[in-house]
Coordinates of C-alpha atoms and ligand atoms in Angstrom, one line a residue:
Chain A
X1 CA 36.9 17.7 18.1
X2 CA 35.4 14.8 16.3
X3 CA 31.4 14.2 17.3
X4 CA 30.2 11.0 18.1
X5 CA 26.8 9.2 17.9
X6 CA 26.4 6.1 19.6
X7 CA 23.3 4.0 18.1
X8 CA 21.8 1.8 20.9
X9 CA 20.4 -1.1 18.3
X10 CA 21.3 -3.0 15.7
X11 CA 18.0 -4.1 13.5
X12 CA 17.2 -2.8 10.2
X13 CA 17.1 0.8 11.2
X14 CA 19.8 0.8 13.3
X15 CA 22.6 -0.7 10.9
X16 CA 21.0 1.9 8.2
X17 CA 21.8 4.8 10.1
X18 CA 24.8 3.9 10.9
X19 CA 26.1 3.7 8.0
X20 CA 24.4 7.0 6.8
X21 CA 26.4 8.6 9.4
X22 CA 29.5 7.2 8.7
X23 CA 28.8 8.0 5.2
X24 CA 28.1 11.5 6.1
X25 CA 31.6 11.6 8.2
X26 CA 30.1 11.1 11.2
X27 CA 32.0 8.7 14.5
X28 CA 29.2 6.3 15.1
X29 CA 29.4 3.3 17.8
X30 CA 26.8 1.0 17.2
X31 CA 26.2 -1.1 20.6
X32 CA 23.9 -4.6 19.7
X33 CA 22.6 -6.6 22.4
X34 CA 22.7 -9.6 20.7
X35 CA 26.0 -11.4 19.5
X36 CA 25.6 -10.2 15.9
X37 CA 23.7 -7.5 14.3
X38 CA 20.3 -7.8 12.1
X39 CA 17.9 -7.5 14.6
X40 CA 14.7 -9.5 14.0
X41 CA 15.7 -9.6 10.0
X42 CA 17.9 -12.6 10.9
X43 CA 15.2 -14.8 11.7
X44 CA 13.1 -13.9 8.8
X45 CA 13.3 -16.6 5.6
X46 CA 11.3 -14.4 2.9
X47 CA 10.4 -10.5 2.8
X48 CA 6.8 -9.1 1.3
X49 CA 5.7 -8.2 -1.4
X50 CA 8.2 -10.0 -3.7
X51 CA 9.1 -13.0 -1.0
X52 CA 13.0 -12.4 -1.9
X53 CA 15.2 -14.2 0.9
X54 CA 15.5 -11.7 3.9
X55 CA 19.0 -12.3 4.1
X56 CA 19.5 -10.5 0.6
X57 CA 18.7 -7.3 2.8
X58 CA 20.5 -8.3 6.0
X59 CA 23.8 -9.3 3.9
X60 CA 23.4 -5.5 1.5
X61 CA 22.9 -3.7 5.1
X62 CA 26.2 -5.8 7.3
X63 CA 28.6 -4.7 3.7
X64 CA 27.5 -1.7 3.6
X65 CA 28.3 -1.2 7.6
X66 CA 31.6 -2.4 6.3
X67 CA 34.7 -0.8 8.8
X68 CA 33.2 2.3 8.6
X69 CA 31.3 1.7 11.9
X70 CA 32.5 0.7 15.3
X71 CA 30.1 -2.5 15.9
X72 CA 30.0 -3.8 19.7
X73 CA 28.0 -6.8 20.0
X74 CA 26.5 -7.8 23.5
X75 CA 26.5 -4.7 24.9
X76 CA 23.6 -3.5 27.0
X77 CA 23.6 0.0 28.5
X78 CA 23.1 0.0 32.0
X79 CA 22.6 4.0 32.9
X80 CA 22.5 7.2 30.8
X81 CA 23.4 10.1 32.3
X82 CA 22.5 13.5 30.1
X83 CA 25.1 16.8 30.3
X84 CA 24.3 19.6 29.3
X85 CA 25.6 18.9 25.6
X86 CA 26.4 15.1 25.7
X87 CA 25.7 11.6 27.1
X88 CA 27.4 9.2 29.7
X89 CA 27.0 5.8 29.1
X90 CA 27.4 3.1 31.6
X91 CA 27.7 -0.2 29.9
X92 CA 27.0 -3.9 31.5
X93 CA 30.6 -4.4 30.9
X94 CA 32.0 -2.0 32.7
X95 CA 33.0 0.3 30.3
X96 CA 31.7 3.9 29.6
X97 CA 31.2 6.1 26.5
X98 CA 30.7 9.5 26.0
X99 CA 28.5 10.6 22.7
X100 CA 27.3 14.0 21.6
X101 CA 24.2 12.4 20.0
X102 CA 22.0 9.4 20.9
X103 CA 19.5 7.4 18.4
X104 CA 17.4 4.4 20.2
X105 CA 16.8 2.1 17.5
X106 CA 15.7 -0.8 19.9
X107 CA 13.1 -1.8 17.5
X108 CA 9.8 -4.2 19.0
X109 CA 9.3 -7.5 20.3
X110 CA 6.6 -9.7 18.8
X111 CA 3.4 -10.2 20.7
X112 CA 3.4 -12.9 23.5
X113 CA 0.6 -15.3 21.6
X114 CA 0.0 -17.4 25.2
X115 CA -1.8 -14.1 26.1
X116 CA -4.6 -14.6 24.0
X117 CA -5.6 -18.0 25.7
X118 CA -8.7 -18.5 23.4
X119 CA -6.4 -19.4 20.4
X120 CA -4.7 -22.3 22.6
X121 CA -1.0 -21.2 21.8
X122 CA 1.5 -23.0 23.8
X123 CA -1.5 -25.3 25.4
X124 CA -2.8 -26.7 21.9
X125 CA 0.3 -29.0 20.1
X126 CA -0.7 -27.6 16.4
X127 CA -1.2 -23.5 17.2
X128 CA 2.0 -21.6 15.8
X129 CA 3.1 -18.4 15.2
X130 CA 3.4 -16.3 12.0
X131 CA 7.1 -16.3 13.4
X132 CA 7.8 -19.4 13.8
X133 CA 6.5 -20.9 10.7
X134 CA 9.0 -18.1 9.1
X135 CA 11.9 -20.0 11.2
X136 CA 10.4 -23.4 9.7
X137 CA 10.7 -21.6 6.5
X138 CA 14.3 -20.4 7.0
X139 CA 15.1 -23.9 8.4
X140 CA 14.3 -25.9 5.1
X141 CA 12.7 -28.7 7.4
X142 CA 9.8 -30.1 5.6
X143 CA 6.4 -28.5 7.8
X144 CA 3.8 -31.0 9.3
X145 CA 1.9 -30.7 11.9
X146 CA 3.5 -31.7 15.2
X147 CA 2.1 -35.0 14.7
X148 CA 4.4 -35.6 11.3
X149 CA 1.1 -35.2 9.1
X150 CA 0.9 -33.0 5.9
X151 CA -1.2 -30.2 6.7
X152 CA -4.4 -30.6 4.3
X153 CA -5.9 -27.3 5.8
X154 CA -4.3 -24.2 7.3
X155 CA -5.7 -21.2 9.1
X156 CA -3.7 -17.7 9.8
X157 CA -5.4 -15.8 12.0
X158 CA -5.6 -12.1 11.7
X159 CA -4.6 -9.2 14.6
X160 CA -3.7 -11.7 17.1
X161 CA -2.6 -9.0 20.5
X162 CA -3.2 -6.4 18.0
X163 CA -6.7 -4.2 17.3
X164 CA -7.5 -6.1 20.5
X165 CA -8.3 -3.7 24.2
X166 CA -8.6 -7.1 25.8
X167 CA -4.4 -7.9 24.6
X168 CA -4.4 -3.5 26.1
X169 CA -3.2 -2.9 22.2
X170 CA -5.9 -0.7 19.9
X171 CA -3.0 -0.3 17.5
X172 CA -3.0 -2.2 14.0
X173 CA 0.6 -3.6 13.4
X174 CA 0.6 -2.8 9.8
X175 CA 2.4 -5.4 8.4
X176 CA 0.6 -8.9 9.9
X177 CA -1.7 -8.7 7.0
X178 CA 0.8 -8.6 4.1
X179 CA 2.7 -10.7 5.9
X180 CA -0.5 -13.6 6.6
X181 CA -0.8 -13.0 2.4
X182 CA 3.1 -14.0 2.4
X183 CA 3.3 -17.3 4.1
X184 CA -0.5 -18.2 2.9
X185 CA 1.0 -18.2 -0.5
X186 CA 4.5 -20.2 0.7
X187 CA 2.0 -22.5 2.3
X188 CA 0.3 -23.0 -1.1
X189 CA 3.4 -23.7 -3.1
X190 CA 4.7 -26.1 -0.6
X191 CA 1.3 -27.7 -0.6
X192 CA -1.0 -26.7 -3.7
X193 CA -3.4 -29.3 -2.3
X194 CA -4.0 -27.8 1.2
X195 CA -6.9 -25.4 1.8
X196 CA -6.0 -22.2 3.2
X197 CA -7.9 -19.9 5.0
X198 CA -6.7 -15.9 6.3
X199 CA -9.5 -15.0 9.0
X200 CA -9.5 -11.2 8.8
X201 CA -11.7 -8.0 9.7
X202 CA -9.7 -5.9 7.4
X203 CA -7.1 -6.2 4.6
X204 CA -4.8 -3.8 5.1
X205 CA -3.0 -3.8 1.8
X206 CA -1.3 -0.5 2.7
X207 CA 1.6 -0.2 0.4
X208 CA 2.9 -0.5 -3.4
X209 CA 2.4 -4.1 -4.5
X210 CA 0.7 -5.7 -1.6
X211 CA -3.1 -5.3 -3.0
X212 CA -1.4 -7.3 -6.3
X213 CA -0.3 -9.8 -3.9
X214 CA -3.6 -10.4 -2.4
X215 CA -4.8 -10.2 -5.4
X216 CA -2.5 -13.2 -6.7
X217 CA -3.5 -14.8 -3.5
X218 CA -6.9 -15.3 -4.6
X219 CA -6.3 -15.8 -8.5
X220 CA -3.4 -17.8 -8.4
X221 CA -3.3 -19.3 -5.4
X222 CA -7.2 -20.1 -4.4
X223 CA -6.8 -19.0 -0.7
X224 CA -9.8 -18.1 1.2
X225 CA -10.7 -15.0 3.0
X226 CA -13.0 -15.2 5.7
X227 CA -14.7 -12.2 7.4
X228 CA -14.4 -12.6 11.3
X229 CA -12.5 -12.3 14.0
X230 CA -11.5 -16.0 15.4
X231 CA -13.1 -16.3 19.0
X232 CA -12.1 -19.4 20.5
X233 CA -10.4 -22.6 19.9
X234 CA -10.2 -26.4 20.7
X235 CA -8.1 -29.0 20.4
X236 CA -9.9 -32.6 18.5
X237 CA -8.4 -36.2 19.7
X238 CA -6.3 -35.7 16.7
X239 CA -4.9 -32.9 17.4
X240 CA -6.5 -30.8 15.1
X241 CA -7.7 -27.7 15.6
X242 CA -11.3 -26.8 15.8
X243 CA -12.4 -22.8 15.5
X244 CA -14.9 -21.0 16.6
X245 CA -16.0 -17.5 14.0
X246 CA -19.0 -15.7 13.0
X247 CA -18.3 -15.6 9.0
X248 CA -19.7 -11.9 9.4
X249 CA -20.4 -12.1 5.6
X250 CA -23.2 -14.4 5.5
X251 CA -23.8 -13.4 9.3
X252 CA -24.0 -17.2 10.9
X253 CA -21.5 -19.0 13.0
X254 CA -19.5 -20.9 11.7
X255 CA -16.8 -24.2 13.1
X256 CA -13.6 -25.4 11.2
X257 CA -11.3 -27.8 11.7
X258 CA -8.0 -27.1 10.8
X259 CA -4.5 -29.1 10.6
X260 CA -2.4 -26.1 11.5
X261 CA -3.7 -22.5 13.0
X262 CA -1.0 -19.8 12.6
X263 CA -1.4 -16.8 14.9
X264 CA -0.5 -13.5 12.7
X265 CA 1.5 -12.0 15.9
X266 CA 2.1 -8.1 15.9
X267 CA 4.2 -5.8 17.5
X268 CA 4.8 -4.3 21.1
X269 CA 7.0 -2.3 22.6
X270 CA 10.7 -3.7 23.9
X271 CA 10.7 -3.4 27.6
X272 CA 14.4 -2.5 26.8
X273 CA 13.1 0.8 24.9
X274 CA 11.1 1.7 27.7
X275 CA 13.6 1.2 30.0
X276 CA 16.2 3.7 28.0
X277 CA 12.7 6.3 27.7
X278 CA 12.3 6.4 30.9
X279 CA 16.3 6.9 31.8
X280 CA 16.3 9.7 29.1
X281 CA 12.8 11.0 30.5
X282 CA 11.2 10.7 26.9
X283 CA 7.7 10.7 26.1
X284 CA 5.9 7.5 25.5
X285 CA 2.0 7.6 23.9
X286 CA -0.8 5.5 25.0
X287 CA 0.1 2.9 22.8
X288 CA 3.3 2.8 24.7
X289 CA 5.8 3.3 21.6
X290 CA 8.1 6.2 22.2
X291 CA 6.6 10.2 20.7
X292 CA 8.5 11.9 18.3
X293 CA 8.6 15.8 18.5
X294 CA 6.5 15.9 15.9
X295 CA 4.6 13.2 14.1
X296 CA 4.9 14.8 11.1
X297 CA 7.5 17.4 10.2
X298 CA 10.5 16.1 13.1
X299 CA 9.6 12.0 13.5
X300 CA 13.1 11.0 13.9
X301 CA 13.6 14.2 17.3
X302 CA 12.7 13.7 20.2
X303 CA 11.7 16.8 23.0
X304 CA 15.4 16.2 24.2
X305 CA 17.8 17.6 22.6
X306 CA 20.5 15.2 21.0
X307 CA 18.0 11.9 21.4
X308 CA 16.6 10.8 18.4
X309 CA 14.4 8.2 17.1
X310 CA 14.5 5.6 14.6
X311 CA 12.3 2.8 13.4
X312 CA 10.1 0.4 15.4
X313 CA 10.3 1.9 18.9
X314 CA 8.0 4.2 17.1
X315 CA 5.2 1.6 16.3
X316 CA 4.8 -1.2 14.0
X317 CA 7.0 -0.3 10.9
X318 CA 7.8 -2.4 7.4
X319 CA 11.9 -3.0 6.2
X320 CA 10.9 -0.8 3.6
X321 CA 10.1 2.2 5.9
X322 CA 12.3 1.7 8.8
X323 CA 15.1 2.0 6.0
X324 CA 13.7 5.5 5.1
X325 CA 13.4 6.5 8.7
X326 CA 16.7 5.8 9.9
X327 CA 18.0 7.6 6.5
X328 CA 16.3 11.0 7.9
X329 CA 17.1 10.3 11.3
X330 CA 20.6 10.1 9.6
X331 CA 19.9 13.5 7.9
X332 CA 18.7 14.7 11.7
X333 CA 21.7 13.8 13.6
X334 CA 23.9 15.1 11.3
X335 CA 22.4 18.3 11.4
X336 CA 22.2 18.6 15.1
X337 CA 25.9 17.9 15.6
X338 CA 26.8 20.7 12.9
X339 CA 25.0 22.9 15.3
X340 CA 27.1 22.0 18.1
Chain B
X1 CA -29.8 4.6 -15.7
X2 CA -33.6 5.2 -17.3
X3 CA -33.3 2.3 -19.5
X4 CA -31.4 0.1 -17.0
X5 CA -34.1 0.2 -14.6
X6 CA -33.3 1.8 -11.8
X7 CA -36.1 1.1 -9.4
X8 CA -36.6 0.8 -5.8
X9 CA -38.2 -2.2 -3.8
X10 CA -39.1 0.1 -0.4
X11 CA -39.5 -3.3 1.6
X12 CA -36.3 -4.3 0.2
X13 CA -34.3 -1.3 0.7
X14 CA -32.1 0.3 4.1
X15 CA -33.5 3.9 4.0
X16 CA -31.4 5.7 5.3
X17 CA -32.5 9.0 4.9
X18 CA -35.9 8.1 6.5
X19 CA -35.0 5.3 8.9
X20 CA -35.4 5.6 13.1
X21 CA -32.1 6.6 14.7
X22 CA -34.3 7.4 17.9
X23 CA -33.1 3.9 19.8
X24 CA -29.7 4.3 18.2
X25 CA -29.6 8.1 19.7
X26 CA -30.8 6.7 22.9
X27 CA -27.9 4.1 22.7
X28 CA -24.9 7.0 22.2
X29 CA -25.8 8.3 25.2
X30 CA -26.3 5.3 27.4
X31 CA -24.1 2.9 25.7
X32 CA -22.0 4.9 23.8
X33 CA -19.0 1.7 23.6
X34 CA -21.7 0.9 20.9
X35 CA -19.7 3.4 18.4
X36 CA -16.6 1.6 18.4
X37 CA -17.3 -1.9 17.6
X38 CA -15.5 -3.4 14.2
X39 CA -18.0 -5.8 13.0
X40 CA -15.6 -8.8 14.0
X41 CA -17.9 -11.2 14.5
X42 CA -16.2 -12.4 17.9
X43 CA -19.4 -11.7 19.7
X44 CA -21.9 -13.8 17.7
X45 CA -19.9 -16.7 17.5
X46 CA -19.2 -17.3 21.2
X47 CA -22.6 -16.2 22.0
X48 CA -24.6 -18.8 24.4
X49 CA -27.6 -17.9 22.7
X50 CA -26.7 -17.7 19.7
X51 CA -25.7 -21.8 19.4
X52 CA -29.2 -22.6 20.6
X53 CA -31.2 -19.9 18.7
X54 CA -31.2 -17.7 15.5
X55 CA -29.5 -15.0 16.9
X56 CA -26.9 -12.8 15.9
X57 CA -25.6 -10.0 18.4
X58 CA -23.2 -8.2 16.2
X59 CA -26.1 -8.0 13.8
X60 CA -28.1 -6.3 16.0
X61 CA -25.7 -3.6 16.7
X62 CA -25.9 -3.5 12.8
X63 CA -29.2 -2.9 12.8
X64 CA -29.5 -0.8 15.4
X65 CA -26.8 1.6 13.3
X66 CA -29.1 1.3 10.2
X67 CA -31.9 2.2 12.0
X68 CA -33.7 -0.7 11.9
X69 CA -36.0 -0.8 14.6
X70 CA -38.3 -3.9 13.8
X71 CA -36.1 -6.5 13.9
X72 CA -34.6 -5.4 16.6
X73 CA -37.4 -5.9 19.0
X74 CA -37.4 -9.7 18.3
X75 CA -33.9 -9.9 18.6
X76 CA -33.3 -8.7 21.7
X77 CA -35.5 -10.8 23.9
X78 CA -32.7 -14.0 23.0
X79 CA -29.8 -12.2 24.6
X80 CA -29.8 -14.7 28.1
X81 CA -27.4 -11.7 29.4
X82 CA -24.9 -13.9 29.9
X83 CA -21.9 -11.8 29.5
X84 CA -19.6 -14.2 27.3
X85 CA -19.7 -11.5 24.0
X86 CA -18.4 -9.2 26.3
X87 CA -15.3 -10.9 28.0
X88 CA -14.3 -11.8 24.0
X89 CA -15.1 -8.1 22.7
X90 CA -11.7 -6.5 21.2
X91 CA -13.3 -3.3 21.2
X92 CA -14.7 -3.3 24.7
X93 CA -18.8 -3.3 23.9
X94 CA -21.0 -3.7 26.8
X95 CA -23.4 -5.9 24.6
X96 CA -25.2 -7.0 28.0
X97 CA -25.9 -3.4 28.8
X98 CA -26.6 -2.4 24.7
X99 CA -29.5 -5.2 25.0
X100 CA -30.7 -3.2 28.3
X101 CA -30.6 -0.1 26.9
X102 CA -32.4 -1.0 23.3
X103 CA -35.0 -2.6 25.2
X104 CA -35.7 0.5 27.1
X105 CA -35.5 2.5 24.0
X106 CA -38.0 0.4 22.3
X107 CA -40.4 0.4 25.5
X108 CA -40.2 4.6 25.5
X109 CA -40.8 4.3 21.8
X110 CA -44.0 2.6 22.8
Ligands
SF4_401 S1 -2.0 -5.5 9.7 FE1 -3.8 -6.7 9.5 S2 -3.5 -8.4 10.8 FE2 -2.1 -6.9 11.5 S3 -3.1 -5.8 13.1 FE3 -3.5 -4.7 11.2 S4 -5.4 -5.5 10.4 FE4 -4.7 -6.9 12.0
SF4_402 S1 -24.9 -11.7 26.8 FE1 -26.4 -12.2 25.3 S2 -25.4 -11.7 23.4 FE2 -23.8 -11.9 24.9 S3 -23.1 -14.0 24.7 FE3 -24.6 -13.9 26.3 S4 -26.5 -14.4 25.2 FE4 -25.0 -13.8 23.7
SF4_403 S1 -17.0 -8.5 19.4 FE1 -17.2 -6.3 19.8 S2 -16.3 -5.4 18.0 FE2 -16.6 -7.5 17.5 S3 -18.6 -7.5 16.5 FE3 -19.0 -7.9 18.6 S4 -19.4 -5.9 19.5 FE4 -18.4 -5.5 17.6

């Protein structure tokens, strides 16, 4: 009887597994929400540390899916039902699918920025996010502020709705940092005569390469780090931005004006993983990002039997290592259905 | 180190092998949301008092964690208890209660 895994999610981690199952010999359905798979990698222009085009990545992962995987694009599961040994699926569509094995690979969604009011997001015409300058990145239109001026100074503010109880997330998303570094320095090269500034509590530099891209940051590309957390802002008759921070470093207050404020937005949970969690009755932590069986030793399991885990329904992950998760969630599945 | 001078201005110097964690003790137990806070700075620079006055309420939790009792006695008496620090606070300090609970450590010290 030939096994099937059905992968609800088709970002980075779930196109990975996919094709690590199929490549393993596995019958893997791969059910995307959206009309094409790549997840938020589609709207990303340039990938840290070495800023190569993000479409290098999302072009390797759709060949390598190839045939070999049954893709079905604007699908949303409706109910799950669990058997004893398998899964029902009801589909918006109508239709139904059984499975033996089930990996959530719903990934995040970015942090709603008109939450943290203070930073005037959606109120103030020249507060962006980190996400969307990536888009005016990836679209190749020429950035100004909204008012058609070149920006002579740009902010990027540090843990917006992350590292924040007020925002109800402690967690650090991991890759804001790096990723402030990124588009600081694709600010610089664009404009080498605009100030930039990265308001930070902590650098987290946390893997190979990324310190030596701060590090360039400063030596190469003269951008500023500033010690504090932003605490409010305000729009000028201009339409610039003023800011409000305590540079904690020479412990005063201190007010900036800046062309262009880019909020560093991190990660939440999808509603849509919760929503499968609580039909499949898994665990969710504190932080609201789905529990593995084991942090350590089984982080692609889950408590139930035949569900498994894979990337950023975990928490914040990079490219890098929701690649290397869904490869052992991969290695997981397949060894759960040999069992069967 | 001998011929590099390795000397030791007392005034100068955090001791922190001799300094007074008696207010900061008291604080653990009455404040204890003083443990968490990450230095941010979010605090000080919305701070009513602060734009009017030399003051700087992250610092003082600073302080306070040093052991640094004497300057904290000054500082407190800015705080106007508005609040403000603590509606902005990502860590969830009580600052107005912190300044409270200081100055009764201070007076008990006395
Ligand atoms: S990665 Fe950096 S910017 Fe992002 S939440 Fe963590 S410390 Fe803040
Ligand atoms: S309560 Fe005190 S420390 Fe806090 S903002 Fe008001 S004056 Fe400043
Ligand atoms: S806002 Fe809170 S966490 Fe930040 S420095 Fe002040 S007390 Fe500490």
């Amino acid at each position: 009887m030939t096994r099937t895994t059905v992968i609800i999610g088709g970002g980075v981690a779930g196109m990975t597994a996919a094709s690590r199952l199929a490549d393993l010999g596995e019958q893997v359905i791969l059910l995307e929400r959206e009309e094409q798979v790549g997840g938020h990698l589609r709207n990303w222009d340039r990938l840290f540390p070495n800023r190569r085009p993000g479409y290098e990545v999302l072009n390797y992962l759709t060949e390598e899916l190839g045939s070999k995987v049954d893709i079905r694009c604007l699908q949303t599961v409706t109910t799950i039902f669990s058997g004893e040994r398998d899964f029902q699926l009801q589909l918006a569509s109508g239709k139904s699918l059984r499975c033996d094995a089930l990996l959530l690979a719903t990934g995040f969604d970015l942090f709603d920025a008109r939450r943290k009011e203070e930073y005037g997001y959606a109120i103030y015409d020249n507060v962006i996010t980190s996400a969307e300058l990536e888009e005016l990145f990836r679209s190749g239109a020429p950035i100004t502020t909204r008012q058609g001026k070149v920006p002579k100074r740009v902010g990027f503010v540090h843990c917006v709705g992350s590292r924040d109880e007020k925002a109800g997330n402690l967690y650090c998303s991991k890759v804001c940092c790096v990723t402030g570094v990124k588009q600081a320095i694709e600010i610089k090269e664009l404009f080498p005569e605009a100030e930039v500034f990265g308001f930070y509590m902590d650098l987290r530099m946390f893997d190979r390469h990324f310190e030596e891209m701060y590090y360039e940051a400063q030596q190469k590309w003269d951008i500023n780090f500033l010690r504090g957390r932003v605490s409010e802002c305000a729009e000028n008759q201009d339409q610039s931005i003023v800011l409000k921070i305590e540079d904690t470093l020479t412990s005063r207050p201190l007010k900036m004006t800046v062309d262009l404020l880019v909020l560093l937005v991190g990660f939440v949970p999808s509603p849509e993983t919760l929503r499968l969690a609580a039909m499949l009755d898994l665990p969710v932590g504190e932080d609201r990002f789905l529990e593995p069986a084991d942090e350590h030793t089984k982080s692609t399991l889950t408590v139930k039997p035949g569900v498994f885990l894979a990337g950023a329904v975990k928490g914040p992950f990079s490219i890098s290592n929701a690649i290397a998760d869904a490869g052992t969630a991969a290695l997981q599945i397949h060894a759960y259905l040999k069992t069967l | 180190m001998k011929e590099f001078g390795y000397t030791v201005h007392k005034e100068r110097l955090i001791d922190y092998d001799r300094n007074d964690k008696r207010v900061l003790n008291h604080l653990k137990k009455h404040e204890p949301s003083v443990l968490t806070c990450i230095a941010c700075g979010s605090c000080t620079a919305t701070c009513s008092a602060g734009q009017l006055v030399d003051f700087n309420i992250r610092l003082v939790q600073t302080l306070l964690r040093r052991g640094e009792i004497e300057p904290l006695k000054k500082e407190v008496r800015k705080c106007m208890l508005c609040g403000k620090c603590i509606l902005i606070c990502p860590r969830g300090v009580n600052m107005r209660n912190l300044i409270l609970a200081i100055q009764t450590a201070i007076d008990k010290l006395q």
